[in-house]
């Protein structure tokens, strides 16, 4: 059991009826739900610290974390139902899956490792933030977005099956990792996934075994490389936005300063991905 410090208003003032700045906990839970409220409180500040409480923060958690996770599951279930995916095929070996599958499974196993350590060290805030980052940045904004065509395409063959198996594994594991903080939402997600895909699954996420890290799936070089692609793409897109140049307008080149040969090699390896993401024709590396 982890108990909160004082819950203050958004300006750091003590809540009181006299000041009219108190939030009714029952109204809040009724409107926003227990899981979103708890995720907001846990991810916002260490439970033992005083918490500046803002209802807008819960709305953001609902939209940004739970909304994104639900949309990712909806995307998966829509196409899995169309193709009749039930995870009945044998696991496609890691070395036969595309690099992006290997990358997200590496990130997933790093997340399992980190989250387990955070929970064991009574650091639920760090756990909630790590899970949020994985779901919003890595799974939804990068993996699903870059792999959409693999789910859309007509033929139900190895590449498509690998995409389903990878996304299923990520969603199920997130449900297990997030269950201590969001017990209701994650249980529903777990049961919706496993009721179709695993006949021998536990009847609740809270009765399933907590995920264990598979070190053989972690590739820190691949994670670094993909992180560079994410950062470069994000910076380039923000530059486009600042200059009001839409993404659909192709540009000739971007110039990127590199620090050393490792940096250079990593950027060269993800150059094609970046070029298609930000719609530029060439990348020029500057080492002067």
PDB file of C-alpha atoms in Angstrom:
ATOM      1  CA  UNK A   1       0.000   0.000   0.000  1.00  0.00           C
ATOM      2  CA  UNK A   2       1.363   3.419  -0.987  1.00  0.00           C
ATOM      3  CA  UNK A   3      -0.154   6.487   0.661  1.00  0.00           C
ATOM      4  CA  UNK A   4      -0.189  10.014  -0.751  1.00  0.00           C
ATOM      5  CA  UNK A   5       1.196  13.140   0.822  1.00  0.00           C
ATOM      6  CA  UNK A   6      -1.103  16.168   0.902  1.00  0.00           C
ATOM      7  CA  UNK A   7      -3.223  16.789  -2.195  1.00  0.00           C
ATOM      8  CA  UNK A   8      -2.989  20.526  -2.930  1.00  0.00           C
ATOM      9  CA  UNK A   9      -4.782  22.582  -5.566  1.00  0.00           C
ATOM     10  CA  UNK A  10      -3.072  23.314  -8.902  1.00  0.00           C
ATOM     11  CA  UNK A  11      -1.412  26.441  -7.475  1.00  0.00           C
ATOM     12  CA  UNK A  12       0.049  24.571  -4.508  1.00  0.00           C
ATOM     13  CA  UNK A  13      -2.534  25.901  -1.998  1.00  0.00           C
ATOM     14  CA  UNK A  14      -4.009  23.565   0.611  1.00  0.00           C
ATOM     15  CA  UNK A  15      -7.501  22.486  -0.498  1.00  0.00           C
ATOM     16  CA  UNK A  16     -10.328  23.741   1.711  1.00  0.00           C
ATOM     17  CA  UNK A  17     -14.085  24.308   1.445  1.00  0.00           C
ATOM     18  CA  UNK A  18     -13.602  27.837   2.760  1.00  0.00           C
ATOM     19  CA  UNK A  19     -11.323  28.781  -0.149  1.00  0.00           C
ATOM     20  CA  UNK A  20     -13.581  26.940  -2.618  1.00  0.00           C
ATOM     21  CA  UNK A  21     -10.587  25.140  -4.177  1.00  0.00           C
ATOM     22  CA  UNK A  22     -11.373  21.587  -3.062  1.00  0.00           C
ATOM     23  CA  UNK A  23     -12.085  18.836  -5.602  1.00  0.00           C
ATOM     24  CA  UNK A  24     -14.741  16.338  -4.515  1.00  0.00           C
ATOM     25  CA  UNK A  25     -13.060  12.910  -4.833  1.00  0.00           C
ATOM     26  CA  UNK A  26     -16.353  11.095  -5.505  1.00  0.00           C
ATOM     27  CA  UNK A  27     -17.368  13.518  -8.245  1.00  0.00           C
ATOM     28  CA  UNK A  28     -13.874  13.255  -9.747  1.00  0.00           C
ATOM     29  CA  UNK A  29     -13.930   9.443  -9.745  1.00  0.00           C
ATOM     30  CA  UNK A  30     -17.468   9.431 -11.120  1.00  0.00           C
ATOM     31  CA  UNK A  31     -16.553  11.747 -13.996  1.00  0.00           C
ATOM     32  CA  UNK A  32     -13.031  10.606 -14.905  1.00  0.00           C
ATOM     33  CA  UNK A  33     -12.884   7.018 -13.577  1.00  0.00           C
ATOM     34  CA  UNK A  34     -10.591   5.524 -10.964  1.00  0.00           C
ATOM     35  CA  UNK A  35      -7.869   4.413 -13.374  1.00  0.00           C
ATOM     36  CA  UNK A  36      -7.325   7.772 -15.099  1.00  0.00           C
ATOM     37  CA  UNK A  37      -7.371   9.561 -11.721  1.00  0.00           C
ATOM     38  CA  UNK A  38      -4.898   7.104 -10.223  1.00  0.00           C
ATOM     39  CA  UNK A  39      -2.603   7.141 -13.278  1.00  0.00           C
ATOM     40  CA  UNK A  40      -2.592  10.963 -13.196  1.00  0.00           C
ATOM     41  CA  UNK A  41      -1.794  11.065  -9.456  1.00  0.00           C
ATOM     42  CA  UNK A  42       0.894   8.380  -9.622  1.00  0.00           C
ATOM     43  CA  UNK A  43       2.601   9.678 -12.778  1.00  0.00           C
ATOM     44  CA  UNK A  44       2.449  13.327 -11.714  1.00  0.00           C
ATOM     45  CA  UNK A  45       4.420  13.153  -8.445  1.00  0.00           C
ATOM     46  CA  UNK A  46       5.990  10.569  -6.153  1.00  0.00           C
ATOM     47  CA  UNK A  47       3.118   9.307  -3.972  1.00  0.00           C
ATOM     48  CA  UNK A  48       4.836  10.365  -0.741  1.00  0.00           C
ATOM     49  CA  UNK A  49       5.306  13.944  -1.986  1.00  0.00           C
ATOM     50  CA  UNK A  50       2.605  16.590  -1.907  1.00  0.00           C
ATOM     51  CA  UNK A  51       0.634  16.640  -5.156  1.00  0.00           C
ATOM     52  CA  UNK A  52      -0.602  19.698  -7.041  1.00  0.00           C
ATOM     53  CA  UNK A  53      -3.956  18.388  -8.258  1.00  0.00           C
ATOM     54  CA  UNK A  54      -5.454  19.693 -11.499  1.00  0.00           C
ATOM     55  CA  UNK A  55      -8.526  18.186 -13.182  1.00  0.00           C
ATOM     56  CA  UNK A  56      -7.148  19.249 -16.590  1.00  0.00           C
ATOM     57  CA  UNK A  57      -4.238  16.887 -15.914  1.00  0.00           C
ATOM     58  CA  UNK A  58      -6.614  13.912 -15.643  1.00  0.00           C
ATOM     59  CA  UNK A  59      -8.254  14.902 -18.938  1.00  0.00           C
ATOM     60  CA  UNK A  60      -4.816  14.924 -20.550  1.00  0.00           C
ATOM     61  CA  UNK A  61      -3.993  11.463 -19.135  1.00  0.00           C
ATOM     62  CA  UNK A  62      -7.334  10.158 -20.442  1.00  0.00           C
ATOM     63  CA  UNK A  63      -6.629  11.512 -23.901  1.00  0.00           C
ATOM     64  CA  UNK A  64      -2.888  11.102 -24.234  1.00  0.00           C
ATOM     65  CA  UNK A  65      -2.282   7.778 -22.487  1.00  0.00           C
ATOM     66  CA  UNK A  66      -5.544   5.815 -22.239  1.00  0.00           C
ATOM     67  CA  UNK A  67      -6.908   7.227 -25.514  1.00  0.00           C
ATOM     68  CA  UNK A  68      -3.706   6.356 -27.367  1.00  0.00           C
ATOM     69  CA  UNK A  69      -3.568   2.858 -25.874  1.00  0.00           C
ATOM     70  CA  UNK A  70      -7.230   2.236 -26.687  1.00  0.00           C
ATOM     71  CA  UNK A  71      -6.789   3.503 -30.273  1.00  0.00           C
ATOM     72  CA  UNK A  72      -3.761   1.219 -30.715  1.00  0.00           C
ATOM     73  CA  UNK A  73      -5.804  -1.752 -29.479  1.00  0.00           C
ATOM     74  CA  UNK A  74      -8.730  -0.738 -31.760  1.00  0.00           C
ATOM     75  CA  UNK A  75      -6.380  -0.609 -34.747  1.00  0.00           C
ATOM     76  CA  UNK A  76      -5.027  -4.064 -33.890  1.00  0.00           C
ATOM     77  CA  UNK A  77      -8.456  -5.637 -33.281  1.00  0.00           C
ATOM     78  CA  UNK A  78      -9.983  -4.146 -36.447  1.00  0.00           C
ATOM     79  CA  UNK A  79      -7.409  -5.768 -38.752  1.00  0.00           C
ATOM     80  CA  UNK A  80      -6.971  -8.927 -36.660  1.00  0.00           C
ATOM     81  CA  UNK A  81     -10.721  -9.562 -36.975  1.00  0.00           C
ATOM     82  CA  UNK A  82     -10.632  -8.949 -40.731  1.00  0.00           C
ATOM     83  CA  UNK A  83      -7.728 -11.394 -41.194  1.00  0.00           C
ATOM     84  CA  UNK A  84      -8.886 -13.889 -38.578  1.00  0.00           C
ATOM     85  CA  UNK A  85      -5.647 -13.578 -36.584  1.00  0.00           C
ATOM     86  CA  UNK A  86      -5.833 -15.710 -33.417  1.00  0.00           C
ATOM     87  CA  UNK A  87      -2.088 -16.265 -32.807  1.00  0.00           C
ATOM     88  CA  UNK A  88      -2.554 -19.866 -33.993  1.00  0.00           C
ATOM     89  CA  UNK A  89       0.566 -19.750 -36.215  1.00  0.00           C
ATOM     90  CA  UNK A  90       3.989 -20.660 -34.816  1.00  0.00           C
ATOM     91  CA  UNK A  91       6.059 -17.729 -33.548  1.00  0.00           C
ATOM     92  CA  UNK A  92       8.018 -16.189 -36.407  1.00  0.00           C
ATOM     93  CA  UNK A  93      11.712 -16.239 -35.359  1.00  0.00           C
ATOM     94  CA  UNK A  94      13.127 -12.862 -34.402  1.00  0.00           C
ATOM     95  CA  UNK A  95      15.830 -12.942 -37.083  1.00  0.00           C
ATOM     96  CA  UNK A  96      13.131 -13.403 -39.755  1.00  0.00           C
ATOM     97  CA  UNK A  97      11.164 -10.334 -38.618  1.00  0.00           C
ATOM     98  CA  UNK A  98      11.819  -6.833 -40.033  1.00  0.00           C
ATOM     99  CA  UNK A  99      14.125  -4.487 -38.139  1.00  0.00           C
ATOM    100  CA  UNK A 100      11.232  -2.394 -36.818  1.00  0.00           C
ATOM    101  CA  UNK A 101       9.733  -5.490 -35.105  1.00  0.00           C
ATOM    102  CA  UNK A 102      13.096  -6.317 -33.553  1.00  0.00           C
ATOM    103  CA  UNK A 103      13.406  -2.705 -32.391  1.00  0.00           C
ATOM    104  CA  UNK A 104       9.993  -2.474 -30.680  1.00  0.00           C
ATOM    105  CA  UNK A 105      10.492  -5.888 -28.985  1.00  0.00           C
ATOM    106  CA  UNK A 106      13.877  -4.677 -27.765  1.00  0.00           C
ATOM    107  CA  UNK A 107      12.253  -1.515 -26.373  1.00  0.00           C
ATOM    108  CA  UNK A 108       9.502  -3.658 -24.810  1.00  0.00           C
ATOM    109  CA  UNK A 109      12.000  -5.874 -22.989  1.00  0.00           C
ATOM    110  CA  UNK A 110      13.973  -2.847 -21.803  1.00  0.00           C
ATOM    111  CA  UNK A 111      10.641  -1.490 -20.499  1.00  0.00           C
ATOM    112  CA  UNK A 112       9.918  -4.769 -18.651  1.00  0.00           C
ATOM    113  CA  UNK A 113      13.383  -4.621 -17.070  1.00  0.00           C
ATOM    114  CA  UNK A 114      13.055  -0.959 -16.037  1.00  0.00           C
ATOM    115  CA  UNK A 115       9.442  -1.191 -14.837  1.00  0.00           C
ATOM    116  CA  UNK A 116      10.146  -4.293 -12.745  1.00  0.00           C
ATOM    117  CA  UNK A 117      13.090  -2.512 -11.080  1.00  0.00           C
ATOM    118  CA  UNK A 118      10.969   0.605 -10.437  1.00  0.00           C
ATOM    119  CA  UNK A 119       8.111  -1.354  -8.832  1.00  0.00           C
ATOM    120  CA  UNK A 120      10.504  -3.391  -6.693  1.00  0.00           C
ATOM    121  CA  UNK A 121      12.134  -0.146  -5.551  1.00  0.00           C
ATOM    122  CA  UNK A 122       8.731   1.434  -4.676  1.00  0.00           C
ATOM    123  CA  UNK A 123       9.059   3.959  -7.519  1.00  0.00           C
ATOM    124  CA  UNK A 124       5.602   3.755  -9.160  1.00  0.00           C
ATOM    125  CA  UNK A 125       5.965   7.272 -10.642  1.00  0.00           C
ATOM    126  CA  UNK A 126       8.964   6.194 -12.715  1.00  0.00           C
ATOM    127  CA  UNK A 127       7.100   3.026 -13.765  1.00  0.00           C
ATOM    128  CA  UNK A 128       4.008   4.969 -14.917  1.00  0.00           C
ATOM    129  CA  UNK A 129       6.134   7.460 -16.877  1.00  0.00           C
ATOM    130  CA  UNK A 130       8.154   4.704 -18.578  1.00  0.00           C
ATOM    131  CA  UNK A 131       4.974   2.863 -19.643  1.00  0.00           C
ATOM    132  CA  UNK A 132       3.422   6.141 -20.888  1.00  0.00           C
ATOM    133  CA  UNK A 133       6.485   6.957 -23.006  1.00  0.00           C
ATOM    134  CA  UNK A 134       6.571   3.464 -24.505  1.00  0.00           C
ATOM    135  CA  UNK A 135       2.865   3.527 -25.452  1.00  0.00           C
ATOM    136  CA  UNK A 136       2.691   7.082 -26.811  1.00  0.00           C
ATOM    137  CA  UNK A 137       6.116   7.536 -28.425  1.00  0.00           C
ATOM    138  CA  UNK A 138       7.355   4.071 -29.394  1.00  0.00           C
ATOM    139  CA  UNK A 139       4.281   1.913 -29.920  1.00  0.00           C
ATOM    140  CA  UNK A 140       1.674   4.313 -31.287  1.00  0.00           C
ATOM    141  CA  UNK A 141       3.569   7.216 -32.797  1.00  0.00           C
ATOM    142  CA  UNK A 142       6.386   5.185 -34.333  1.00  0.00           C
ATOM    143  CA  UNK A 143       5.744   1.429 -34.627  1.00  0.00           C
ATOM    144  CA  UNK A 144       2.051   1.403 -35.603  1.00  0.00           C
ATOM    145  CA  UNK A 145       2.345   4.500 -37.785  1.00  0.00           C
ATOM    146  CA  UNK A 146       5.311   3.119 -39.751  1.00  0.00           C
ATOM    147  CA  UNK A 147       3.793  -0.386 -40.009  1.00  0.00           C
ATOM    148  CA  UNK A 148       0.235   0.532 -41.049  1.00  0.00           C
ATOM    149  CA  UNK A 149       0.713  -0.723 -44.597  1.00  0.00           C
ATOM    150  CA  UNK A 150       1.749  -4.171 -43.313  1.00  0.00           C
ATOM    151  CA  UNK A 151      -1.672  -4.564 -41.656  1.00  0.00           C
ATOM    152  CA  UNK A 152      -3.577  -3.127 -44.629  1.00  0.00           C
ATOM    153  CA  UNK A 153      -2.039  -5.174 -47.409  1.00  0.00           C
ATOM    154  CA  UNK A 154      -4.014  -8.058 -48.821  1.00  0.00           C
ATOM    155  CA  UNK A 155      -1.887 -11.171 -48.429  1.00  0.00           C
ATOM    156  CA  UNK A 156      -1.888 -12.934 -45.067  1.00  0.00           C
ATOM    157  CA  UNK A 157       1.741 -14.074 -45.147  1.00  0.00           C
ATOM    158  CA  UNK A 158       4.854 -14.072 -42.958  1.00  0.00           C
ATOM    159  CA  UNK A 159       5.417 -10.293 -42.816  1.00  0.00           C
ATOM    160  CA  UNK A 160       1.803  -9.566 -41.876  1.00  0.00           C
ATOM    161  CA  UNK A 161       1.703 -12.370 -39.285  1.00  0.00           C
ATOM    162  CA  UNK A 162       4.966 -11.047 -37.747  1.00  0.00           C
ATOM    163  CA  UNK A 163       3.368  -7.584 -37.434  1.00  0.00           C
ATOM    164  CA  UNK A 164       0.296  -9.042 -35.668  1.00  0.00           C
ATOM    165  CA  UNK A 165       2.409 -11.185 -33.332  1.00  0.00           C
ATOM    166  CA  UNK A 166       4.643  -8.229 -32.443  1.00  0.00           C
ATOM    167  CA  UNK A 167       1.800  -5.777 -31.764  1.00  0.00           C
ATOM    168  CA  UNK A 168      -0.169  -8.391 -29.796  1.00  0.00           C
ATOM    169  CA  UNK A 169       2.853  -9.101 -27.580  1.00  0.00           C
ATOM    170  CA  UNK A 170       3.368  -5.367 -26.938  1.00  0.00           C
ATOM    171  CA  UNK A 171      -0.292  -4.720 -26.034  1.00  0.00           C
ATOM    172  CA  UNK A 172      -0.593  -7.750 -23.745  1.00  0.00           C
ATOM    173  CA  UNK A 173       2.664  -6.899 -21.954  1.00  0.00           C
ATOM    174  CA  UNK A 174       1.625  -3.255 -21.462  1.00  0.00           C
ATOM    175  CA  UNK A 175      -1.634  -4.502 -19.896  1.00  0.00           C
ATOM    176  CA  UNK A 176       0.380  -6.605 -17.431  1.00  0.00           C
ATOM    177  CA  UNK A 177       2.928  -3.877 -16.647  1.00  0.00           C
ATOM    178  CA  UNK A 178       0.264  -1.193 -16.126  1.00  0.00           C
ATOM    179  CA  UNK A 179      -2.156  -3.369 -14.119  1.00  0.00           C
ATOM    180  CA  UNK A 180      -0.875  -2.370 -10.634  1.00  0.00           C
ATOM    181  CA  UNK A 181      -1.704   1.296 -11.384  1.00  0.00           C
ATOM    182  CA  UNK A 182      -4.752   0.938 -13.679  1.00  0.00           C
ATOM    183  CA  UNK A 183      -6.319  -2.371 -12.555  1.00  0.00           C
ATOM    184  CA  UNK A 184      -9.692  -2.051 -14.339  1.00  0.00           C
ATOM    185  CA  UNK A 185      -8.652  -0.742 -17.768  1.00  0.00           C
ATOM    186  CA  UNK A 186      -5.681  -3.112 -18.030  1.00  0.00           C
ATOM    187  CA  UNK A 187      -7.775  -6.124 -16.998  1.00  0.00           C
ATOM    188  CA  UNK A 188     -10.309  -5.342 -19.743  1.00  0.00           C
ATOM    189  CA  UNK A 189      -7.521  -4.893 -22.290  1.00  0.00           C
ATOM    190  CA  UNK A 190      -5.849  -8.160 -21.242  1.00  0.00           C
ATOM    191  CA  UNK A 191      -9.102 -10.144 -21.394  1.00  0.00           C
ATOM    192  CA  UNK A 192     -10.129  -8.639 -24.754  1.00  0.00           C
ATOM    193  CA  UNK A 193      -6.769  -9.713 -26.195  1.00  0.00           C
ATOM    194  CA  UNK A 194      -6.380 -13.158 -24.639  1.00  0.00           C
ATOM    195  CA  UNK A 195     -10.008 -14.302 -24.992  1.00  0.00           C
ATOM    196  CA  UNK A 196      -9.403 -14.644 -28.747  1.00  0.00           C
ATOM    197  CA  UNK A 197      -5.705 -15.439 -28.913  1.00  0.00           C
ATOM    198  CA  UNK A 198      -4.906 -17.668 -25.927  1.00  0.00           C
ATOM    199  CA  UNK A 199      -7.161 -20.498 -24.816  1.00  0.00           C
ATOM    200  CA  UNK A 200      -4.979 -21.178 -21.748  1.00  0.00           C
ATOM    201  CA  UNK A 201      -4.585 -17.545 -20.612  1.00  0.00           C
ATOM    202  CA  UNK A 202      -5.400 -16.479 -17.056  1.00  0.00           C
ATOM    203  CA  UNK A 203      -8.970 -15.267 -16.606  1.00  0.00           C
ATOM    204  CA  UNK A 204      -7.679 -11.918 -15.306  1.00  0.00           C
ATOM    205  CA  UNK A 205      -4.494  -9.908 -15.803  1.00  0.00           C
ATOM    206  CA  UNK A 206      -4.099  -9.955 -12.001  1.00  0.00           C
ATOM    207  CA  UNK A 207      -3.880 -13.759 -12.052  1.00  0.00           C
ATOM    208  CA  UNK A 208      -1.298 -13.842 -14.861  1.00  0.00           C
ATOM    209  CA  UNK A 209       2.456 -14.037 -14.269  1.00  0.00           C
ATOM    210  CA  UNK A 210       4.237 -10.695 -14.338  1.00  0.00           C
ATOM    211  CA  UNK A 211       6.324 -10.360 -17.534  1.00  0.00           C
ATOM    212  CA  UNK A 212      10.003 -11.338 -17.410  1.00  0.00           C
ATOM    213  CA  UNK A 213      12.730  -9.677 -19.458  1.00  0.00           C
ATOM    214  CA  UNK A 214      14.216 -11.678 -22.322  1.00  0.00           C
ATOM    215  CA  UNK A 215      17.751 -10.261 -22.512  1.00  0.00           C
ATOM    216  CA  UNK A 216      18.319 -11.925 -25.900  1.00  0.00           C
ATOM    217  CA  UNK A 217      15.721  -9.578 -27.425  1.00  0.00           C
ATOM    218  CA  UNK A 218      17.431  -6.395 -26.188  1.00  0.00           C
ATOM    219  CA  UNK A 219      19.591  -4.676 -28.803  1.00  0.00           C
ATOM    220  CA  UNK A 220      20.802  -1.358 -27.352  1.00  0.00           C
ATOM    221  CA  UNK A 221      22.528  -0.320 -30.610  1.00  0.00           C
ATOM    222  CA  UNK A 222      19.264  -0.739 -32.506  1.00  0.00           C
ATOM    223  CA  UNK A 223      17.426   1.257 -29.805  1.00  0.00           C
ATOM    224  CA  UNK A 224      20.010   4.086 -30.035  1.00  0.00           C
ATOM    225  CA  UNK A 225      19.790   4.111 -33.821  1.00  0.00           C
ATOM    226  CA  UNK A 226      15.982   4.271 -33.874  1.00  0.00           C
ATOM    227  CA  UNK A 227      15.975   6.903 -31.129  1.00  0.00           C
ATOM    228  CA  UNK A 228      18.179   9.044 -33.404  1.00  0.00           C
ATOM    229  CA  UNK A 229      15.664   8.591 -36.230  1.00  0.00           C
ATOM    230  CA  UNK A 230      12.852   9.700 -33.909  1.00  0.00           C
ATOM    231  CA  UNK A 231      14.745  12.760 -32.660  1.00  0.00           C
ATOM    232  CA  UNK A 232      15.937  13.860 -36.132  1.00  0.00           C
ATOM    233  CA  UNK A 233      12.431  13.424 -37.588  1.00  0.00           C
ATOM    234  CA  UNK A 234      10.849  15.324 -34.712  1.00  0.00           C
ATOM    235  CA  UNK A 235      13.312  18.231 -34.979  1.00  0.00           C
ATOM    236  CA  UNK A 236      12.951  18.412 -38.765  1.00  0.00           C
ATOM    237  CA  UNK A 237       9.147  18.401 -38.566  1.00  0.00           C
ATOM    238  CA  UNK A 238       9.231  21.165 -35.935  1.00  0.00           C
ATOM    239  CA  UNK A 239      11.484  23.208 -38.260  1.00  0.00           C
ATOM    240  CA  UNK A 240       8.979  22.704 -41.088  1.00  0.00           C
ATOM    241  CA  UNK A 241       6.180  23.837 -38.769  1.00  0.00           C
ATOM    242  CA  UNK A 242       8.151  26.919 -37.677  1.00  0.00           C
ATOM    243  CA  UNK A 243       8.769  27.887 -41.306  1.00  0.00           C
ATOM    244  CA  UNK A 244       5.198  26.932 -42.343  1.00  0.00           C
ATOM    245  CA  UNK A 245       6.392  24.401 -44.947  1.00  0.00           C
ATOM    246  CA  UNK A 246       3.937  21.490 -45.119  1.00  0.00           C
ATOM    247  CA  UNK A 247       5.285  17.922 -45.018  1.00  0.00           C
ATOM    248  CA  UNK A 248       3.845  17.101 -48.416  1.00  0.00           C
ATOM    249  CA  UNK A 249       6.183  19.660 -49.999  1.00  0.00           C
ATOM    250  CA  UNK A 250       9.461  17.828 -50.733  1.00  0.00           C
ATOM    251  CA  UNK A 251      12.684  19.569 -49.712  1.00  0.00           C
ATOM    252  CA  UNK A 252      16.143  19.002 -51.153  1.00  0.00           C
ATOM    253  CA  UNK A 253      18.162  18.240 -48.025  1.00  0.00           C
ATOM    254  CA  UNK A 254      18.676  18.472 -44.294  1.00  0.00           C
ATOM    255  CA  UNK A 255      22.106  19.032 -42.774  1.00  0.00           C
ATOM    256  CA  UNK A 256      22.926  17.166 -39.584  1.00  0.00           C
ATOM    257  CA  UNK A 257      26.067  17.719 -37.467  1.00  0.00           C
ATOM    258  CA  UNK A 258      27.734  14.450 -36.368  1.00  0.00           C
ATOM    259  CA  UNK A 259      30.047  14.000 -33.405  1.00  0.00           C
ATOM    260  CA  UNK A 260      31.980  10.859 -34.302  1.00  0.00           C
ATOM    261  CA  UNK A 261      32.089   7.837 -36.619  1.00  0.00           C
ATOM    262  CA  UNK A 262      29.552   5.873 -34.531  1.00  0.00           C
ATOM    263  CA  UNK A 263      27.112   8.778 -34.762  1.00  0.00           C
ATOM    264  CA  UNK A 264      27.715   8.993 -38.520  1.00  0.00           C
ATOM    265  CA  UNK A 265      27.204   5.250 -39.059  1.00  0.00           C
ATOM    266  CA  UNK A 266      23.957   5.227 -37.049  1.00  0.00           C
ATOM    267  CA  UNK A 267      22.487   8.165 -38.977  1.00  0.00           C
ATOM    268  CA  UNK A 268      23.500   6.642 -42.322  1.00  0.00           C
ATOM    269  CA  UNK A 269      21.733   3.418 -41.304  1.00  0.00           C
ATOM    270  CA  UNK A 270      18.431   5.237 -40.667  1.00  0.00           C
ATOM    271  CA  UNK A 271      18.773   7.825 -43.468  1.00  0.00           C
ATOM    272  CA  UNK A 272      16.105   6.287 -45.749  1.00  0.00           C
ATOM    273  CA  UNK A 273      13.609   6.097 -42.884  1.00  0.00           C
ATOM    274  CA  UNK A 274      14.190   9.742 -41.950  1.00  0.00           C
ATOM    275  CA  UNK A 275      13.993  10.903 -45.582  1.00  0.00           C
ATOM    276  CA  UNK A 276      10.587   9.273 -46.059  1.00  0.00           C
ATOM    277  CA  UNK A 277       9.340  10.540 -42.664  1.00  0.00           C
ATOM    278  CA  UNK A 278      10.189  14.200 -43.272  1.00  0.00           C
ATOM    279  CA  UNK A 279       9.999  14.207 -47.102  1.00  0.00           C
ATOM    280  CA  UNK A 280      13.524  15.330 -47.992  1.00  0.00           C
ATOM    281  CA  UNK A 281      15.647  13.996 -50.843  1.00  0.00           C
ATOM    282  CA  UNK A 282      19.072  13.866 -49.201  1.00  0.00           C
ATOM    283  CA  UNK A 283      20.772  14.029 -45.823  1.00  0.00           C
ATOM    284  CA  UNK A 284      24.087  15.821 -45.553  1.00  0.00           C
ATOM    285  CA  UNK A 285      26.279  14.977 -42.552  1.00  0.00           C
ATOM    286  CA  UNK A 286      28.541  17.765 -41.290  1.00  0.00           C
ATOM    287  CA  UNK A 287      31.540  16.805 -39.159  1.00  0.00           C
ATOM    288  CA  UNK A 288      33.434  20.091 -39.283  1.00  0.00           C
TER     289      UNK A 288
END
